[in-house]
Short mmCIF file of N, CA and C in Angstrom, two decimals:
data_model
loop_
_atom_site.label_atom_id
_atom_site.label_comp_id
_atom_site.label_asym_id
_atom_site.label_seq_id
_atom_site.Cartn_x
_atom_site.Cartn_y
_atom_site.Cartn_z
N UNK A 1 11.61 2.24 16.80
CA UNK A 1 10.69 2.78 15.83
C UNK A 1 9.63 3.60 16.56
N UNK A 2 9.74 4.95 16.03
CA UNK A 2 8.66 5.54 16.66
C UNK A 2 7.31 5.36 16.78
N UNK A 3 6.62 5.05 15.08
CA UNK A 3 5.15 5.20 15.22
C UNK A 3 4.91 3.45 15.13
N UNK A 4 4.16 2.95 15.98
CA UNK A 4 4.11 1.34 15.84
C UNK A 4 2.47 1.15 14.53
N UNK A 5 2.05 2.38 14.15
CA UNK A 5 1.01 1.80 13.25
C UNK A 5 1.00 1.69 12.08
N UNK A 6 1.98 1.27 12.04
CA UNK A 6 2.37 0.68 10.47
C UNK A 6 1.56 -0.49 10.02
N UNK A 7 1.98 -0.21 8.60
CA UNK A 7 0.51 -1.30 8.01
C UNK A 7 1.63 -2.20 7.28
N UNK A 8 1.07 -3.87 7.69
CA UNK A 8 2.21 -4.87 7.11
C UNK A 8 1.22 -5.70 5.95
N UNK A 9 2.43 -6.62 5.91
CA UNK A 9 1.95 -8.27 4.69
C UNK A 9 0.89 -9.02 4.88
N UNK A 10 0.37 -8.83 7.15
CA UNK A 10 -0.72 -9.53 7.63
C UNK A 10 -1.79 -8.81 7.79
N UNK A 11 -1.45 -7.59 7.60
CA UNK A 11 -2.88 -6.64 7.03
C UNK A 11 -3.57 -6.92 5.47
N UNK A 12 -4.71 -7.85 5.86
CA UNK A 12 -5.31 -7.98 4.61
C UNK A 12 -6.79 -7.38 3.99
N UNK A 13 -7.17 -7.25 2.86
CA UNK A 13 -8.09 -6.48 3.07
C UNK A 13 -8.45 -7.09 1.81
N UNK A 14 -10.53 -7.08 1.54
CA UNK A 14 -11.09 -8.05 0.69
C UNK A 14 -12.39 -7.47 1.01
N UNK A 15 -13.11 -7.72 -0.34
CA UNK A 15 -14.44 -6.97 -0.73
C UNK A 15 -14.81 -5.84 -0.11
N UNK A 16 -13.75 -5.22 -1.24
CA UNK A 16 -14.13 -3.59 -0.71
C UNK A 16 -14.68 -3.33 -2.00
N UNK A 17 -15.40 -2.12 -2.08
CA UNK A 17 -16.28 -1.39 -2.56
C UNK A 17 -16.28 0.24 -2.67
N UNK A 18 -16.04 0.76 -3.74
CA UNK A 18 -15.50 2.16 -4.25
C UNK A 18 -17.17 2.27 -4.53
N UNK A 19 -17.17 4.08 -4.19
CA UNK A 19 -18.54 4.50 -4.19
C UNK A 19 -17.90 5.28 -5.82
N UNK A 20 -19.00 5.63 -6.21
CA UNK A 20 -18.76 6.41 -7.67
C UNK A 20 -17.75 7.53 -7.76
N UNK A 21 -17.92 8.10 -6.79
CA UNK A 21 -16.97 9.65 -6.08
C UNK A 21 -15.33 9.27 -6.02
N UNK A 22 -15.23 8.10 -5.54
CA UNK A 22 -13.73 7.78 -5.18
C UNK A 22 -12.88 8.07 -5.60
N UNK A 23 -11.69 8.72 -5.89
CA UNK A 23 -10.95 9.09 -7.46
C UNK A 23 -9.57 8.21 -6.58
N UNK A 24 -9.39 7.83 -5.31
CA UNK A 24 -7.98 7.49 -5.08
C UNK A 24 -8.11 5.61 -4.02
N UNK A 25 -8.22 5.04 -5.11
CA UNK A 25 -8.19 3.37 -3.76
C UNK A 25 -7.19 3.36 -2.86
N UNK A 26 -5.89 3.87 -3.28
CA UNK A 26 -5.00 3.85 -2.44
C UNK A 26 -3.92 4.62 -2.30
N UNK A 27 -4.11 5.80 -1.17
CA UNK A 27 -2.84 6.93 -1.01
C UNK A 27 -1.88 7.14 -0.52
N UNK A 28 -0.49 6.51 -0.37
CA UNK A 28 0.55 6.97 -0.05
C UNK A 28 1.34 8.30 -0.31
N UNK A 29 0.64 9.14 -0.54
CA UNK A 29 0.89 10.54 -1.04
C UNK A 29 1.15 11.57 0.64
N UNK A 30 1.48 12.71 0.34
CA UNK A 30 1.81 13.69 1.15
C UNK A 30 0.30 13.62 2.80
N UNK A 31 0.65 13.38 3.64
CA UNK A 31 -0.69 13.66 4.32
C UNK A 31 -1.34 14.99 4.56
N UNK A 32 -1.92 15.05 5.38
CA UNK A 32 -2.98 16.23 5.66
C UNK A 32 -1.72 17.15 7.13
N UNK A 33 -2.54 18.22 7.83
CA UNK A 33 -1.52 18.55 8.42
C UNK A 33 -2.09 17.80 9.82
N UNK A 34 -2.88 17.61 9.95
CA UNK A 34 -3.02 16.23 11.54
C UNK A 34 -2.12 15.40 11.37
N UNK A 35 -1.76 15.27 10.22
CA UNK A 35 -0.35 13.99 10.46
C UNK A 35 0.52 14.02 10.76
N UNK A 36 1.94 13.43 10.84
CA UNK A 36 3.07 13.90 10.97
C UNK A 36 3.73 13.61 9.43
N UNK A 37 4.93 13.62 9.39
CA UNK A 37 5.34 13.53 7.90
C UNK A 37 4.61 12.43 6.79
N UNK A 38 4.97 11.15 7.78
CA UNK A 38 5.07 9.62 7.19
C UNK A 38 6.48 9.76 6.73
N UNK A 39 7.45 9.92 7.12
CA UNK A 39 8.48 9.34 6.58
C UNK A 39 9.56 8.21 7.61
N UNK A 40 8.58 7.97 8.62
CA UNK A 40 9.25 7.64 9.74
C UNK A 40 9.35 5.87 9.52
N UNK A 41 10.13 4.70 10.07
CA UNK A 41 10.47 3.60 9.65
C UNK A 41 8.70 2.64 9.39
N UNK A 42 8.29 3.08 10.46
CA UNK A 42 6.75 2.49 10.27
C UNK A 42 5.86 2.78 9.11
N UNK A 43 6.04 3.91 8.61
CA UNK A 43 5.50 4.89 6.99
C UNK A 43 6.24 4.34 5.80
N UNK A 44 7.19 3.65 5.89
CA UNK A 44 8.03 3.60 4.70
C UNK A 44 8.29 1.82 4.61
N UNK A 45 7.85 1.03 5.11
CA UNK A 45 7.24 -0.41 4.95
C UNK A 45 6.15 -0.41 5.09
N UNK A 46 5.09 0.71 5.15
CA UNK A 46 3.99 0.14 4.88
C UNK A 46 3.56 -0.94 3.47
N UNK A 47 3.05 -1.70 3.45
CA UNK A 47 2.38 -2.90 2.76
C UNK A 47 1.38 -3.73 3.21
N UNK A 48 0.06 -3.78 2.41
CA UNK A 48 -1.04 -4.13 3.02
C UNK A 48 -1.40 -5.50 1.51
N UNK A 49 -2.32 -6.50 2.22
CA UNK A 49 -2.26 -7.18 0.93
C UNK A 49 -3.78 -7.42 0.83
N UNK A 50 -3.94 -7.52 -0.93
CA UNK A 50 -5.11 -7.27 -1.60
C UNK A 50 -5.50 -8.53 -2.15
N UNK A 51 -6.38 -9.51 -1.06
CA UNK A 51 -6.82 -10.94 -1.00
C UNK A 51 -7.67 -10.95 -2.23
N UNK A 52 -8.35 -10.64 -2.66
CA UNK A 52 -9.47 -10.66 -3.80
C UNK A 52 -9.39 -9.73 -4.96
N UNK A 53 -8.14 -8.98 -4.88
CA UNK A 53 -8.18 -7.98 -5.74
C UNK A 53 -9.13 -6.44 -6.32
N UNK A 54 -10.14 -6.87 -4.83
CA UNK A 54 -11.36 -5.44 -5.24
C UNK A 54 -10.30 -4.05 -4.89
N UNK A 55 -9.13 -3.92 -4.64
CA UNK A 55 -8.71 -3.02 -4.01
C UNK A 55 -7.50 -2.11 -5.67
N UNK A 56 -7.02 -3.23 -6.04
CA UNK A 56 -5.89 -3.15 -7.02
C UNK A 56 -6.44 -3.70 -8.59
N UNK A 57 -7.51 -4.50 -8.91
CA UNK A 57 -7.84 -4.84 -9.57
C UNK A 57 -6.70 -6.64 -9.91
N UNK A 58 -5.93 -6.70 -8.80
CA UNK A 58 -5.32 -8.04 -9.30
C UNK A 58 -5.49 -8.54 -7.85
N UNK A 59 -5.99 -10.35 -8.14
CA UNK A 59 -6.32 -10.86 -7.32
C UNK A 59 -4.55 -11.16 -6.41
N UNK A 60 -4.71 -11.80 -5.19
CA UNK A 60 -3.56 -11.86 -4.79
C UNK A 60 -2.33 -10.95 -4.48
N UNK A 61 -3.00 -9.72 -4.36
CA UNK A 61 -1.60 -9.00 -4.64
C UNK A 61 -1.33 -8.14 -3.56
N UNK A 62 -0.04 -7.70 -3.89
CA UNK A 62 0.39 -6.51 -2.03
C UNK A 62 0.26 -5.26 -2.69
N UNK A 63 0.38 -4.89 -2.03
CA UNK A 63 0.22 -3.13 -2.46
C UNK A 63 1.26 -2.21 -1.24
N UNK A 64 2.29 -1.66 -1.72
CA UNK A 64 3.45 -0.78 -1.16
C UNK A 64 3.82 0.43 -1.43
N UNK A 65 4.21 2.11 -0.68
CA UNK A 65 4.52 2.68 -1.07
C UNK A 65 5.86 2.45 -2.09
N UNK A 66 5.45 3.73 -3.20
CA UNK A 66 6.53 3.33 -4.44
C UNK A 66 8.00 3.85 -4.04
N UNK A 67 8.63 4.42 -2.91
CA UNK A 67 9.66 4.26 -2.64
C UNK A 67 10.09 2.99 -1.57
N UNK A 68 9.42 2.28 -1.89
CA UNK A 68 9.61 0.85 -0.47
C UNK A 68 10.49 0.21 -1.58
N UNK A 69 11.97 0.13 -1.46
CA UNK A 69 12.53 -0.50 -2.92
C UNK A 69 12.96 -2.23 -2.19
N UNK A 70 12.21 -2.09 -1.31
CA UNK A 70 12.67 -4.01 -0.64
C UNK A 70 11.95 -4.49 -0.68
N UNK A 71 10.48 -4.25 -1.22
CA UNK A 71 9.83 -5.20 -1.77
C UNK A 71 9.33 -5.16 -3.56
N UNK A 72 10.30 -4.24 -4.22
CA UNK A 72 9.93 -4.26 -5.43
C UNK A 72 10.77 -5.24 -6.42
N UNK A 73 10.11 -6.01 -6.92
CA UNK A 73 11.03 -6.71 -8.25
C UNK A 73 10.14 -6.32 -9.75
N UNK A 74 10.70 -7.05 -10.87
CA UNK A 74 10.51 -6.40 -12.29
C UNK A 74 9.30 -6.56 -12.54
N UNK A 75 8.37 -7.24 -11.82
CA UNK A 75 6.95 -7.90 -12.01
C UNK A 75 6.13 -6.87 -11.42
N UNK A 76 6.56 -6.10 -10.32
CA UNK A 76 5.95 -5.03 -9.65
C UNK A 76 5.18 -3.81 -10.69
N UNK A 77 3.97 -3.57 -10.30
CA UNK A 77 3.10 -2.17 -11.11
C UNK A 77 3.26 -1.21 -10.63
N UNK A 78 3.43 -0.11 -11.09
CA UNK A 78 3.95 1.33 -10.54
C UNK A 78 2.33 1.73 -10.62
N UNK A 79 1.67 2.28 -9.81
CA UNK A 79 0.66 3.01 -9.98
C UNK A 79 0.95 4.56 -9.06
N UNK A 80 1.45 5.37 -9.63
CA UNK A 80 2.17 6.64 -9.42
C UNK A 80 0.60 7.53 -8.77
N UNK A 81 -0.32 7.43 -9.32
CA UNK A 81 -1.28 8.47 -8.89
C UNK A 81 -1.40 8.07 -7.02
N UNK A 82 -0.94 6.72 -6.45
CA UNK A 82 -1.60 6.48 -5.70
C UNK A 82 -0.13 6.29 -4.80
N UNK A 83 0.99 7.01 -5.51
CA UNK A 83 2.38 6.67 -4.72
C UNK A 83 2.26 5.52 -4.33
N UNK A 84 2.38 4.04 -4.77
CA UNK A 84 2.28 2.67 -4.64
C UNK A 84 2.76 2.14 -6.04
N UNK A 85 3.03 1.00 -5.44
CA UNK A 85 3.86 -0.19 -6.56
C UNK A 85 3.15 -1.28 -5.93
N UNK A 86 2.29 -2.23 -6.84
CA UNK A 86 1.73 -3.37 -7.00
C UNK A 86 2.63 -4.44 -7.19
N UNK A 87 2.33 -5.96 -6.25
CA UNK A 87 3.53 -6.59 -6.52
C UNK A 87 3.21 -8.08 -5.86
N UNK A 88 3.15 -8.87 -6.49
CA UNK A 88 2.99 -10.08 -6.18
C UNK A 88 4.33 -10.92 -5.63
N UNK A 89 3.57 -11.96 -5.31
CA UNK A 89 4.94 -12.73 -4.00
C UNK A 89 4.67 -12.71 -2.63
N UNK A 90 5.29 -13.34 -1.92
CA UNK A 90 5.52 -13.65 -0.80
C UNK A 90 6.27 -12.99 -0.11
N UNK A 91 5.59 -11.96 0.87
CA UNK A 91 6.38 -10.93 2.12
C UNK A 91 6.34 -11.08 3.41
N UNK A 92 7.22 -11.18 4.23
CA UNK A 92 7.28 -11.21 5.83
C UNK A 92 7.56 -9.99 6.56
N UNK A 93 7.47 -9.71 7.32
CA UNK A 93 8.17 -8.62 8.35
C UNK A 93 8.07 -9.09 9.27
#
């Protein structure tokens, strides 16, 4: 795997705080051109999990790009503006 900074299940994140301006909590969308694609194995499991829910609005929950189809089941939230699928359960890598 090329890029090792991939974001996993033990990346957790809790009392965060959106300033009024914010229009996006969470972007898996196209990057900027400093980036490289993101389509590389480390970009495409990203999943970070949302301990308190200030991030997703649901307590407990992971948050994954919406083409990650190995961690999606029927319970999963599509939130398309933010290319992510919301999704409760239990994930390892």
């Amino acid at each position: 795997m090329k890029n090792s900074w991939q974001i996993t299940p033990r990346n957790n994140i809790s009392l965060v705080r959106f300033g009024p301006h914010v229009s996006l909590n969470v972007f898996f969308g196209k990057p900027g051109p400093w980036f490289e694609d993101c389509e590389l194995d480390g970009d495409k499991n990203s999943i970070f999990h949302d301990i308190d829910g200030s991030v997703t609005g649901y307590k407990d929950a992971y948050v994954g790009r919406m083409d990650n189809y190995l961690i999606r089941h029927p319970s999963c939230i599509n939130v398309t503006k933010w290319n992510a699928v919301v999704c409760s359960g239990s994930y390892a890598q």
